[in-house]
Short mmCIF file of N, CA and C in Angstrom, two decimals:
data_model
loop_
_atom_site.label_atom_id
_atom_site.label_comp_id
_atom_site.label_asym_id
_atom_site.label_seq_id
_atom_site.Cartn_x
_atom_site.Cartn_y
_atom_site.Cartn_z
N UNK A 296 0.67 -1.55 0.04
CA UNK A 296 0.12 0.01 0.53
C UNK A 296 0.91 1.30 0.51
N UNK A 297 0.46 1.64 -0.29
CA UNK A 297 1.49 3.38 -1.61
C UNK A 297 0.79 4.18 0.57
N UNK A 298 2.44 5.18 0.68
CA UNK A 298 1.94 6.31 2.39
C UNK A 298 1.03 7.01 1.41
N UNK A 299 0.25 7.89 1.99
CA UNK A 299 -0.17 9.55 1.71
C UNK A 299 0.86 10.59 2.28
N UNK A 300 0.83 11.13 0.87
CA UNK A 300 2.22 12.11 0.74
C UNK A 300 1.82 12.94 2.33
N UNK A 301 2.67 14.12 2.49
CA UNK A 301 2.11 14.29 3.18
C UNK A 301 2.80 15.61 3.75
N UNK A 302 3.01 16.22 2.09
CA UNK A 302 2.76 17.66 1.50
C UNK A 302 1.48 17.93 0.77
N UNK A 303 1.89 19.32 0.87
CA UNK A 303 1.27 19.43 -0.84
C UNK A 303 2.52 20.12 -1.93
N UNK A 304 2.07 18.81 -2.68
CA UNK A 304 3.21 19.30 -3.94
C UNK A 304 3.21 20.25 -4.81
N UNK A 305 2.52 21.33 -5.27
CA UNK A 305 1.90 22.44 -5.45
C UNK A 305 2.38 23.55 -4.92
N UNK A 306 2.43 23.43 -3.11
CA UNK A 306 3.83 24.19 -2.23
C UNK A 306 5.60 24.13 -3.00
N UNK A 307 5.49 22.61 -2.70
CA UNK A 307 7.07 22.38 -2.35
C UNK A 307 7.59 22.30 -4.36
N UNK A 308 6.59 22.86 -5.89
CA UNK A 308 6.95 22.98 -6.17
C UNK A 308 7.50 24.66 -6.52
N UNK A 309 6.31 25.15 -5.91
CA UNK A 309 6.76 26.05 -5.90
C UNK A 309 8.02 26.84 -4.78
N UNK A 310 8.43 26.28 -3.95
CA UNK A 310 9.46 26.16 -3.30
C UNK A 310 10.54 25.85 -4.50
N UNK A 311 11.09 24.91 -4.79
CA UNK A 311 11.33 24.41 -5.15
C UNK A 311 11.50 25.01 -6.57
N UNK A 312 10.95 26.00 -6.91
CA UNK A 312 10.93 26.66 -8.41
C UNK A 312 12.38 27.59 -7.93
N UNK A 313 11.39 28.63 -7.29
CA UNK A 313 12.69 30.30 -6.24
C UNK A 313 13.77 29.37 -5.88
N UNK A 314 14.03 27.78 -5.42
CA UNK A 314 15.14 27.85 -4.62
C UNK A 314 16.26 27.35 -6.78
N UNK A 315 15.51 27.43 -7.10
CA UNK A 315 16.01 27.00 -8.10
C UNK A 315 16.96 28.42 -9.74
N UNK A 316 15.38 29.67 -8.98
CA UNK A 316 15.42 31.09 -9.71
C UNK A 316 16.48 31.58 -9.52
N UNK A 317 17.07 31.54 -7.93
CA UNK A 317 17.86 32.21 -7.46
C UNK A 317 18.96 31.28 -8.30
N UNK A 318 19.50 29.96 -8.15
CA UNK A 318 21.07 29.47 -7.47
C UNK A 318 20.83 29.65 -8.82
N UNK A 319 20.29 28.91 -9.66
CA UNK A 319 19.61 27.66 -11.37
C UNK A 319 19.96 25.67 -11.39
N UNK A 320 19.47 25.67 -12.15
CA UNK A 320 19.97 24.46 -12.23
C UNK A 320 21.02 23.90 -11.74
N UNK A 321 22.73 24.49 -11.74
CA UNK A 321 24.04 23.33 -12.29
C UNK A 321 23.38 23.96 -10.25
N UNK A 322 23.77 24.73 -9.95
CA UNK A 322 24.30 24.71 -8.69
C UNK A 322 23.26 25.09 -7.28
N UNK A 323 22.25 24.33 -7.64
CA UNK A 323 20.97 23.49 -6.74
C UNK A 323 21.40 22.18 -6.50
N UNK A 324 21.98 21.18 -5.02
CA UNK A 324 21.53 20.56 -5.10
C UNK A 324 20.44 19.29 -4.03
N UNK A 325 20.80 18.58 -4.30
CA UNK A 325 19.71 17.87 -3.98
C UNK A 325 19.03 18.39 -2.80
N UNK A 326 20.46 18.46 -1.87
CA UNK A 326 20.04 18.42 0.02
C UNK A 326 19.77 19.86 0.06
N UNK A 327 20.39 20.56 -0.54
CA UNK A 327 19.30 22.32 -1.48
C UNK A 327 18.12 22.28 -1.18
N UNK A 328 17.83 21.34 -2.31
CA UNK A 328 16.79 20.95 -2.58
C UNK A 328 15.30 20.85 -1.37
N UNK A 329 16.16 19.01 -0.14
CA UNK A 329 15.60 18.41 0.31
C UNK A 329 15.49 19.83 2.18
N UNK A 330 16.21 20.61 2.10
CA UNK A 330 16.20 21.68 3.38
C UNK A 330 14.94 23.21 2.38
N UNK A 331 15.01 23.11 1.52
CA UNK A 331 14.24 23.99 1.33
C UNK A 331 12.19 23.50 0.91
N UNK A 332 12.73 22.77 0.43
CA UNK A 332 11.84 21.91 0.38
C UNK A 332 10.22 21.25 1.43
N UNK A 333 11.57 20.86 2.55
CA UNK A 333 10.91 20.60 3.76
C UNK A 333 10.61 19.43 3.61
N UNK A 334 11.22 18.79 2.23
CA UNK A 334 11.22 17.33 2.06
C UNK A 334 12.16 15.82 1.40
N UNK A 335 11.94 14.75 2.19
CA UNK A 335 13.48 13.62 2.40
C UNK A 335 13.59 13.48 0.61
N UNK A 336 15.13 13.37 0.33
CA UNK A 336 14.89 12.79 -1.26
C UNK A 336 13.24 11.65 -1.43
N UNK A 337 14.19 10.70 -1.18
CA UNK A 337 12.69 10.13 -1.50
C UNK A 337 11.41 10.17 -1.96
N UNK A 338 11.15 11.38 -1.31
CA UNK A 338 9.57 12.23 -1.60
C UNK A 338 10.17 12.60 -3.02
N UNK A 339 11.02 13.22 -2.48
CA UNK A 339 11.59 14.00 -4.11
C UNK A 339 11.31 12.88 -5.66
N UNK A 340 12.02 11.67 -5.02
CA UNK A 340 12.39 11.25 -6.26
C UNK A 340 11.17 10.46 -6.64
N UNK A 341 9.81 10.51 -5.31
CA UNK A 341 8.75 9.28 -5.02
C UNK A 341 7.31 10.48 -5.96
N UNK A 342 7.73 11.22 -6.30
CA UNK A 342 6.65 12.81 -7.08
C UNK A 342 7.07 13.08 -8.43
N UNK A 343 8.62 13.66 -8.02
CA UNK A 343 9.31 14.36 -9.43
C UNK A 343 10.16 12.68 -10.37
N UNK A 344 10.88 11.82 -10.46
CA UNK A 344 11.77 11.59 -10.62
C UNK A 344 12.81 11.30 -10.22
N UNK A 345 13.16 12.69 -9.80
CA UNK A 345 14.77 13.23 -9.47
C UNK A 345 14.72 14.46 -9.44
N UNK A 346 16.53 15.00 -9.69
CA UNK A 346 16.23 16.82 -9.80
C UNK A 346 15.75 17.50 -11.48
N UNK A 347 15.99 17.01 -12.25
CA UNK A 347 15.53 17.43 -13.69
C UNK A 347 13.42 17.05 -13.49
N UNK A 348 13.32 16.27 -13.46
CA UNK A 348 11.54 16.07 -13.19
C UNK A 348 11.39 17.08 -12.32
N UNK A 349 11.42 17.53 -11.34
CA UNK A 349 11.33 18.74 -10.20
C UNK A 349 11.34 20.21 -11.54
N UNK A 350 12.60 20.30 -11.52
CA UNK A 350 13.49 21.17 -12.08
C UNK A 350 11.99 21.07 -13.00
N UNK A 351 11.78 20.43 -14.22
CA UNK A 351 10.92 21.15 -15.15
C UNK A 351 9.40 20.75 -14.94
N UNK A 352 8.78 20.68 -13.57
CA UNK A 352 7.54 20.72 -12.44
C UNK A 352 8.18 22.35 -12.78
N UNK A 353 9.00 23.16 -12.38
CA UNK A 353 9.63 24.19 -11.89
C UNK A 353 9.36 24.95 -12.68
N UNK A 354 10.01 25.09 -14.11
CA UNK A 354 9.50 25.83 -15.36
C UNK A 354 8.10 25.68 -15.78
N UNK A 355 7.32 24.58 -15.41
CA UNK A 355 5.83 24.67 -15.53
C UNK A 355 5.14 26.09 -14.79
N UNK A 356 5.41 25.47 -12.92
CA UNK A 356 5.21 26.30 -12.62
C UNK A 356 5.16 27.79 -12.51
N UNK A 357 6.58 28.67 -13.07
CA UNK A 357 6.86 28.90 -13.64
C UNK A 357 6.01 30.37 -14.62
N UNK A 358 6.10 29.74 -15.62
CA UNK A 358 5.56 29.70 -16.86
C UNK A 358 3.68 29.90 -16.91
N UNK A 359 3.38 29.13 -14.91
CA UNK A 359 2.08 29.27 -15.75
C UNK A 359 2.09 31.38 -14.97
N UNK A 360 2.76 31.55 -14.61
CA UNK A 360 2.58 33.16 -13.33
C UNK A 360 2.73 33.67 -14.91
N UNK A 361 3.62 33.44 -15.42
CA UNK A 361 4.53 34.77 -16.18
C UNK A 361 3.24 34.13 -17.85
N UNK A 362 2.32 33.27 -17.90
CA UNK A 362 0.54 34.20 -18.23
C UNK A 362 0.36 34.83 -18.55
N UNK A 363 0.56 34.89 -16.94
CA UNK A 363 -1.24 35.97 -16.76
C UNK A 363 -0.29 37.87 -17.62
N UNK A 364 0.97 37.54 -17.76
CA UNK A 364 1.42 38.80 -18.22
C UNK A 364 1.13 38.63 -19.69
N UNK A 365 1.28 37.28 -19.64
CA UNK A 365 1.31 37.05 -21.33
C UNK A 365 0.59 37.00 -22.58
N UNK A 366 -1.40 36.21 -21.60
CA UNK A 366 -2.69 36.42 -21.92
C UNK A 366 -2.77 38.12 -21.68
N UNK A 367 -2.40 38.86 -20.93
CA UNK A 367 -2.63 40.72 -21.06
C UNK A 367 -1.59 40.80 -22.14
N UNK A 368 -0.42 40.78 -23.15
CA UNK A 368 -0.36 40.87 -23.95
C UNK A 368 -0.93 40.63 -25.30
N UNK A 369 -1.74 38.91 -25.32
CA UNK A 369 -1.63 38.74 -26.21
C UNK A 369 -3.06 39.28 -26.66
N UNK A 370 -4.08 39.80 -25.66
CA UNK A 370 -5.21 39.84 -25.39
C UNK A 370 -5.11 41.77 -25.73
N UNK A 371 -4.50 42.53 -25.84
CA UNK A 371 -4.31 44.16 -25.99
C UNK A 371 -4.05 44.44 -27.42
N UNK A 372 -4.81 45.22 -27.48
CA UNK A 372 -4.43 45.71 -29.34
C UNK A 372 -4.02 47.36 -29.83
N UNK A 373 -2.93 47.96 -28.78
CA UNK A 373 -2.77 48.41 -29.24
C UNK A 373 -1.25 48.61 -30.41
N UNK A 374 -0.60 47.54 -30.67
CA UNK A 374 0.06 47.01 -31.67
C UNK A 374 2.03 46.72 -30.89
N UNK A 375 2.52 48.73 -31.12
CA UNK A 375 4.10 48.49 -30.66
C UNK A 375 4.18 48.95 -29.23
N UNK A 376 3.20 50.09 -28.96
CA UNK A 376 3.26 49.05 -27.61
C UNK A 376 2.14 49.47 -26.13
N UNK A 377 1.57 47.51 -27.26
CA UNK A 377 1.24 46.49 -26.28
C UNK A 377 2.78 46.29 -25.91
N UNK A 378 3.61 45.97 -27.59
CA UNK A 378 5.21 44.97 -27.20
C UNK A 378 6.02 46.25 -25.73
N UNK A 379 5.46 47.40 -26.21
CA UNK A 379 6.42 48.59 -24.12
C UNK A 379 6.08 47.47 -23.27
N UNK A 380 5.00 48.09 -22.97
CA UNK A 380 4.37 47.56 -21.96
C UNK A 380 3.88 46.50 -21.90
N UNK A 381 4.54 45.32 -22.48
CA UNK A 381 4.49 43.95 -21.85
C UNK A 381 5.91 44.17 -21.31
N UNK A 382 6.81 44.43 -22.08
CA UNK A 382 8.24 44.95 -21.44
C UNK A 382 8.21 45.31 -19.60
N UNK A 383 7.44 46.45 -19.88
CA UNK A 383 6.96 47.41 -18.69
C UNK A 383 6.46 46.37 -17.33
N UNK A 384 6.01 45.58 -18.07
CA UNK A 384 4.87 44.14 -16.91
C UNK A 384 5.89 43.39 -16.77
N UNK A 385 6.77 42.50 -17.29
CA UNK A 385 7.28 42.04 -17.25
C UNK A 385 8.10 41.88 -16.42
N UNK A 386 9.00 43.14 -16.68
CA UNK A 386 10.53 43.75 -15.24
C UNK A 386 9.66 44.34 -13.97
N UNK A 387 8.72 44.22 -13.66
CA UNK A 387 7.84 43.72 -13.02
C UNK A 387 8.50 42.37 -11.70
N UNK A 388 8.09 42.16 -13.04
CA UNK A 388 7.73 40.27 -11.17
C UNK A 388 9.53 39.90 -12.28
N UNK A 389 10.42 40.78 -12.53
CA UNK A 389 11.28 40.17 -12.46
C UNK A 389 12.64 41.25 -11.36
N UNK A 390 12.31 41.87 -10.17
CA UNK A 390 12.72 42.34 -9.44
C UNK A 390 11.70 41.97 -8.47
N UNK A 391 12.51 40.94 -7.87
CA UNK A 391 12.18 40.38 -7.22
C UNK A 391 12.95 40.41 -5.18
N UNK A 392 12.56 40.09 -4.28
CA UNK A 392 13.54 39.80 -3.06
C UNK A 392 14.88 38.43 -3.15
N UNK A 393 14.73 38.56 -2.22
CA UNK A 393 15.20 37.20 -2.12
C UNK A 393 16.48 36.80 -3.16
N UNK A 394 17.22 37.49 -4.60
CA UNK A 394 18.14 36.74 -4.97
C UNK A 394 17.54 36.94 -6.77
N UNK A 395 16.24 37.19 -6.79
CA UNK A 395 15.14 36.27 -7.34
C UNK A 395 15.29 37.34 -8.76
N UNK A 396 16.20 38.46 -9.88
CA UNK A 396 15.76 38.59 -10.42
C UNK A 396 16.17 38.21 -11.42
N UNK A 397 15.60 38.65 -12.38
CA UNK A 397 15.41 38.47 -14.16
C UNK A 397 14.30 37.40 -13.82
N UNK A 398 14.41 36.52 -15.47
CA UNK A 398 13.00 36.29 -15.90
C UNK A 398 13.69 34.32 -15.89
N UNK A 399 13.14 33.22 -14.88
CA UNK A 399 13.75 31.98 -14.56
C UNK A 399 13.76 31.73 -16.60
N UNK A 400 12.51 31.96 -16.03
CA UNK A 400 12.65 31.53 -18.17
C UNK A 400 14.43 31.54 -18.71
N UNK A 401 13.88 32.89 -19.24
CA UNK A 401 15.56 33.25 -19.60
C UNK A 401 17.71 33.53 -18.71
N UNK A 402 17.64 32.56 -17.52
CA UNK A 402 17.95 32.37 -16.68
C UNK A 402 18.48 30.79 -17.37
N UNK A 403 17.67 30.04 -17.57
CA UNK A 403 17.67 28.95 -17.98
C UNK A 403 18.58 28.71 -19.35
N UNK A 404 17.39 29.93 -20.49
CA UNK A 404 17.88 29.31 -21.60
C UNK A 404 19.09 29.92 -21.52
N UNK A 405 20.39 31.27 -20.90
CA UNK A 405 20.62 30.86 -20.61
C UNK A 405 21.70 30.42 -20.35
N UNK A 406 21.50 28.60 -18.90
CA UNK A 406 22.68 28.32 -18.63
C UNK A 406 22.15 26.57 -19.24
N UNK A 407 21.69 27.00 -20.35
CA UNK A 407 21.16 25.53 -21.04
C UNK A 407 21.42 25.57 -21.79
N UNK A 408 22.01 27.24 -22.89
CA UNK A 408 22.27 27.78 -24.23
C UNK A 408 22.83 26.89 -24.92
N UNK A 409 24.49 25.64 -23.54
CA UNK A 409 25.02 24.93 -24.50
C UNK A 409 24.65 23.46 -23.88
N UNK A 410 23.69 23.17 -23.39
CA UNK A 410 23.07 22.03 -23.18
C UNK A 410 22.67 21.21 -24.08
N UNK A 411 23.10 19.98 -24.01
CA UNK A 411 21.71 19.20 -25.56
C UNK A 411 20.48 18.19 -25.03
N UNK A 412 19.99 19.54 -23.43
CA UNK A 412 18.82 19.05 -22.83
C UNK A 412 17.18 19.44 -23.33
N UNK A 413 16.77 18.33 -24.18
CA UNK A 413 16.61 18.11 -25.65
C UNK A 413 14.69 18.42 -25.35
N UNK A 414 14.39 18.40 -23.50
CA UNK A 414 13.18 18.53 -22.80
C UNK A 414 12.93 20.30 -22.86
N UNK A 415 14.42 20.43 -21.37
CA UNK A 415 14.95 22.05 -22.26
C UNK A 415 14.32 22.65 -23.05
N UNK A 416 15.08 22.28 -23.81
CA UNK A 416 15.14 23.08 -25.15
C UNK A 416 13.43 23.34 -25.66
N UNK A 417 13.30 22.84 -25.82
CA UNK A 417 11.70 22.10 -26.64
C UNK A 417 10.94 22.95 -25.50
N UNK A 418 10.87 23.46 -24.67
CA UNK A 418 9.99 24.63 -22.86
C UNK A 418 10.56 25.89 -23.84
N UNK A 419 12.28 25.59 -24.44
CA UNK A 419 13.05 26.74 -23.52
C UNK A 419 12.47 27.39 -26.24
N UNK A 420 11.94 26.52 -26.27
CA UNK A 420 12.05 27.12 -27.98
C UNK A 420 10.38 27.48 -28.20
N UNK A 421 9.95 26.50 -27.38
CA UNK A 421 8.25 26.52 -27.42
C UNK A 421 7.69 28.35 -26.89
N UNK A 422 8.71 28.39 -25.67
CA UNK A 422 8.81 29.88 -25.60
C UNK A 422 8.68 31.08 -25.81
N UNK A 423 10.27 31.06 -27.06
CA UNK A 423 10.14 32.34 -27.53
C UNK A 423 9.69 32.16 -28.41
N UNK A 424 9.87 31.69 -29.25
CA UNK A 424 8.55 31.01 -30.07
C UNK A 424 7.42 31.99 -30.06
N UNK A 425 7.12 31.38 -29.39
CA UNK A 425 5.75 32.39 -29.12
C UNK A 425 5.61 33.40 -29.18
N UNK A 426 6.15 34.41 -28.24
CA UNK A 426 6.76 34.93 -27.79
C UNK A 426 7.12 36.30 -29.69
N UNK A 427 7.12 36.00 -29.40
CA UNK A 427 8.17 36.66 -31.76
C UNK A 427 7.21 36.68 -32.09
N UNK A 428 6.71 35.59 -31.99
CA UNK A 428 5.12 35.45 -33.35
C UNK A 428 4.49 36.42 -32.51
N UNK A 429 4.37 36.99 -31.07
CA UNK A 429 3.16 38.12 -30.98
C UNK A 429 4.12 39.11 -31.18
N UNK A 430 5.73 39.28 -30.60
CA UNK A 430 5.89 40.43 -31.29
C UNK A 430 6.06 40.76 -32.92
N UNK A 431 5.21 39.36 -33.00
CA UNK A 431 4.70 39.76 -35.71
C UNK A 431 3.95 40.22 -35.14
N UNK A 432 3.06 39.89 -34.79
CA UNK A 432 1.44 40.46 -34.80
C UNK A 432 1.17 41.42 -34.79
N UNK A 433 1.82 42.55 -33.34
CA UNK A 433 1.78 42.87 -33.01
C UNK A 433 2.08 43.88 -34.01
N UNK A 434 3.63 44.05 -34.59
CA UNK A 434 4.20 44.60 -35.27
C UNK A 434 3.37 45.21 -36.15
N UNK A 435 2.81 44.07 -36.77
CA UNK A 435 1.64 44.23 -37.86
C UNK A 435 1.00 45.07 -38.21
N UNK A 436 0.28 45.91 -36.97
CA UNK A 436 -1.14 45.40 -36.45
C UNK A 436 -0.71 47.24 -37.39
N UNK A 437 0.03 48.30 -37.63
CA UNK A 437 -0.17 49.76 -38.02
C UNK A 437 0.24 49.42 -40.04
N UNK A 438 0.41 48.08 -40.72
CA UNK A 438 0.69 47.87 -41.73
C UNK A 438 0.90 48.64 -42.20
N UNK A 439 2.49 49.65 -41.09
CA UNK A 439 3.00 50.00 -42.22
C UNK A 439 4.94 49.43 -42.26
N UNK A 440 5.08 48.67 -42.35
CA UNK A 440 6.27 47.60 -42.32
C UNK A 440 6.06 46.72 -42.57
N UNK A 441 6.88 46.03 -44.00
CA UNK A 441 7.41 45.89 -44.25
C UNK A 441 6.69 44.64 -44.06
N UNK A 442 6.77 42.61 -44.73
CA UNK A 442 7.03 41.52 -43.89
C UNK A 442 8.78 41.08 -43.45
N UNK A 443 9.71 42.06 -44.26
CA UNK A 443 10.70 41.62 -44.19
C UNK A 443 11.34 42.49 -42.11
N UNK A 444 10.85 43.67 -42.69
CA UNK A 444 11.32 44.71 -42.04
C UNK A 444 10.22 44.69 -40.49
N UNK A 445 9.21 43.96 -40.12
CA UNK A 445 8.50 43.09 -39.42
C UNK A 445 9.54 41.79 -38.63
N UNK A 446 9.21 41.31 -38.98
CA UNK A 446 11.01 39.72 -38.65
C UNK A 446 12.17 40.51 -38.82
N UNK A 447 13.07 41.26 -38.78
CA UNK A 447 14.14 42.37 -38.57
C UNK A 447 13.40 42.89 -36.80
N UNK A 448 12.34 43.83 -36.51
CA UNK A 448 12.39 44.55 -35.67
C UNK A 448 11.94 43.29 -34.62
N UNK A 449 10.98 42.12 -34.63
CA UNK A 449 10.54 40.65 -34.03
C UNK A 449 12.28 40.18 -33.75
N UNK A 450 13.33 40.26 -34.25
CA UNK A 450 14.15 39.14 -33.98
C UNK A 450 14.82 40.23 -32.66
N UNK A 451 14.68 41.90 -33.32
CA UNK A 451 15.22 42.05 -32.12
C UNK A 451 15.23 42.33 -31.17
N UNK A 452 13.40 43.30 -30.95
CA UNK A 452 12.70 42.69 -30.09
C UNK A 452 12.43 41.22 -29.26
N UNK A 453 13.19 40.56 -29.92
CA UNK A 453 13.80 39.22 -29.08
C UNK A 453 14.75 39.15 -28.45
N UNK A 454 16.08 39.44 -29.27
CA UNK A 454 16.85 39.39 -28.36
C UNK A 454 16.53 40.89 -26.71
N UNK A 455 16.02 42.36 -27.27
CA UNK A 455 15.55 42.41 -26.81
C UNK A 455 15.06 42.57 -25.25
N UNK A 456 14.57 42.18 -25.34
CA UNK A 456 13.59 40.35 -24.19
C UNK A 456 15.21 39.59 -23.60
N UNK A 457 15.06 39.74 -23.88
CA UNK A 457 16.50 38.57 -23.10
C UNK A 457 17.46 39.63 -22.57
N UNK A 458 18.34 40.11 -23.03
CA UNK A 458 18.82 41.51 -23.09
C UNK A 458 18.09 42.69 -21.49
N UNK A 459 17.47 42.31 -21.31
CA UNK A 459 16.25 42.31 -20.81
C UNK A 459 16.21 42.21 -19.32
N UNK A 460 15.91 40.61 -19.31
CA UNK A 460 15.90 40.27 -19.02
C UNK A 460 17.08 39.72 -18.04
N UNK A 461 18.19 39.75 -18.34
CA UNK A 461 19.35 39.68 -17.87
C UNK A 461 20.53 40.74 -17.78
N UNK A 462 19.87 41.76 -17.56
CA UNK A 462 19.86 43.39 -17.10
C UNK A 462 19.24 43.55 -15.80
N UNK A 463 18.28 42.62 -16.32
CA UNK A 463 16.65 43.08 -14.43
C UNK A 463 17.98 41.93 -13.06
N UNK A 464 18.50 40.98 -13.66
CA UNK A 464 19.76 40.69 -12.42
C UNK A 464 20.26 42.05 -12.15
N UNK A 465 21.09 42.57 -12.67
CA UNK A 465 21.97 43.15 -11.86
C UNK A 465 21.62 44.47 -11.70
N UNK A 466 21.83 45.02 -13.24
CA UNK A 466 21.02 46.54 -13.27
C UNK A 466 19.77 47.02 -12.20
N UNK A 467 19.49 48.57 -11.66
CA UNK A 467 19.12 49.23 -11.72
C UNK A 467 17.15 49.42 -12.63
N UNK A 468 15.96 49.41 -11.02
CA UNK A 468 14.95 50.29 -13.10
C UNK A 468 15.18 51.47 -13.15
N UNK A 469 16.18 52.01 -12.90
CA UNK A 469 15.78 53.63 -13.08
C UNK A 469 16.66 52.67 -15.00
N UNK A 470 17.83 52.16 -14.11
CA UNK A 470 19.04 51.92 -15.68
C UNK A 470 17.90 51.20 -16.90
N UNK A 471 17.12 50.63 -15.58
CA UNK A 471 15.95 48.89 -16.61
C UNK A 471 15.10 49.62 -16.95
N UNK A 472 14.92 51.22 -16.49
CA UNK A 472 13.20 51.67 -17.77
C UNK A 472 13.95 52.54 -18.83
N UNK A 473 15.47 52.82 -18.99
CA UNK A 473 16.15 53.68 -19.86
C UNK A 473 16.20 53.26 -21.07
N UNK A 474 16.41 51.54 -20.43
CA UNK A 474 17.14 50.75 -21.63
C UNK A 474 15.28 50.40 -23.06
N UNK A 475 13.75 50.67 -22.00
CA UNK A 475 13.51 49.99 -22.75
C UNK A 475 12.86 51.11 -23.52
N UNK A 476 12.46 52.30 -23.35
CA UNK A 476 12.94 53.69 -23.80
C UNK A 476 13.20 53.85 -25.03
N UNK A 477 14.61 52.82 -24.84
CA UNK A 477 15.70 53.56 -25.95
C UNK A 477 15.29 52.75 -27.02
N UNK A 478 15.02 51.50 -26.57
CA UNK A 478 14.65 50.10 -27.12
C UNK A 478 13.49 50.57 -28.27
N UNK A 479 12.91 51.31 -27.63
CA UNK A 479 11.88 51.84 -28.74
C UNK A 479 12.22 52.90 -29.48
N UNK A 480 12.68 53.53 -29.29
CA UNK A 480 13.08 54.59 -29.77
C UNK A 480 13.72 53.96 -31.07
N UNK A 481 14.56 52.64 -31.78
CA UNK A 481 14.17 52.01 -32.81
C UNK A 481 13.73 51.44 -33.31
N UNK A 482 12.01 51.36 -32.81
CA UNK A 482 10.89 50.89 -33.11
C UNK A 482 10.27 51.52 -34.49
#
């Protein structure tokens, strides 16, 4: 007969997500996870398979949180202004206490850029592809850009968003605001 879990799975994933966000995947040890989550290795392995499985669940949890901002962005109808607001909305969630600066997805994208982990790559590529597609749709709204310009500007904005998320780890809110404002001078 299986033992009953003595913990809330959502709560322990939330704790793990914050730990991965602060430290990254590689730096986070199983001992750190046990301490942060308040459960033992057996429970982690039983519920998530291993550290990698727990990390994937943490990414899913984070994406649910980010999805609120992303849905607001996708449903808005003001073209380039929507993209600019999305940049501002995304950084408001990037300045956290306890070292959680930046975007967990961008941090993961950077940490795994040379890694051949297909599951992580799939998560990252899906998110980035959806973001780029949304930028394209917003840029096409005013009808003044040809297709080549829309693609170039969408690529530029995608890279700017990466830069913004990375900068949010170390720069001040004022520096970030200046970065966003200057980004949109070029669009």
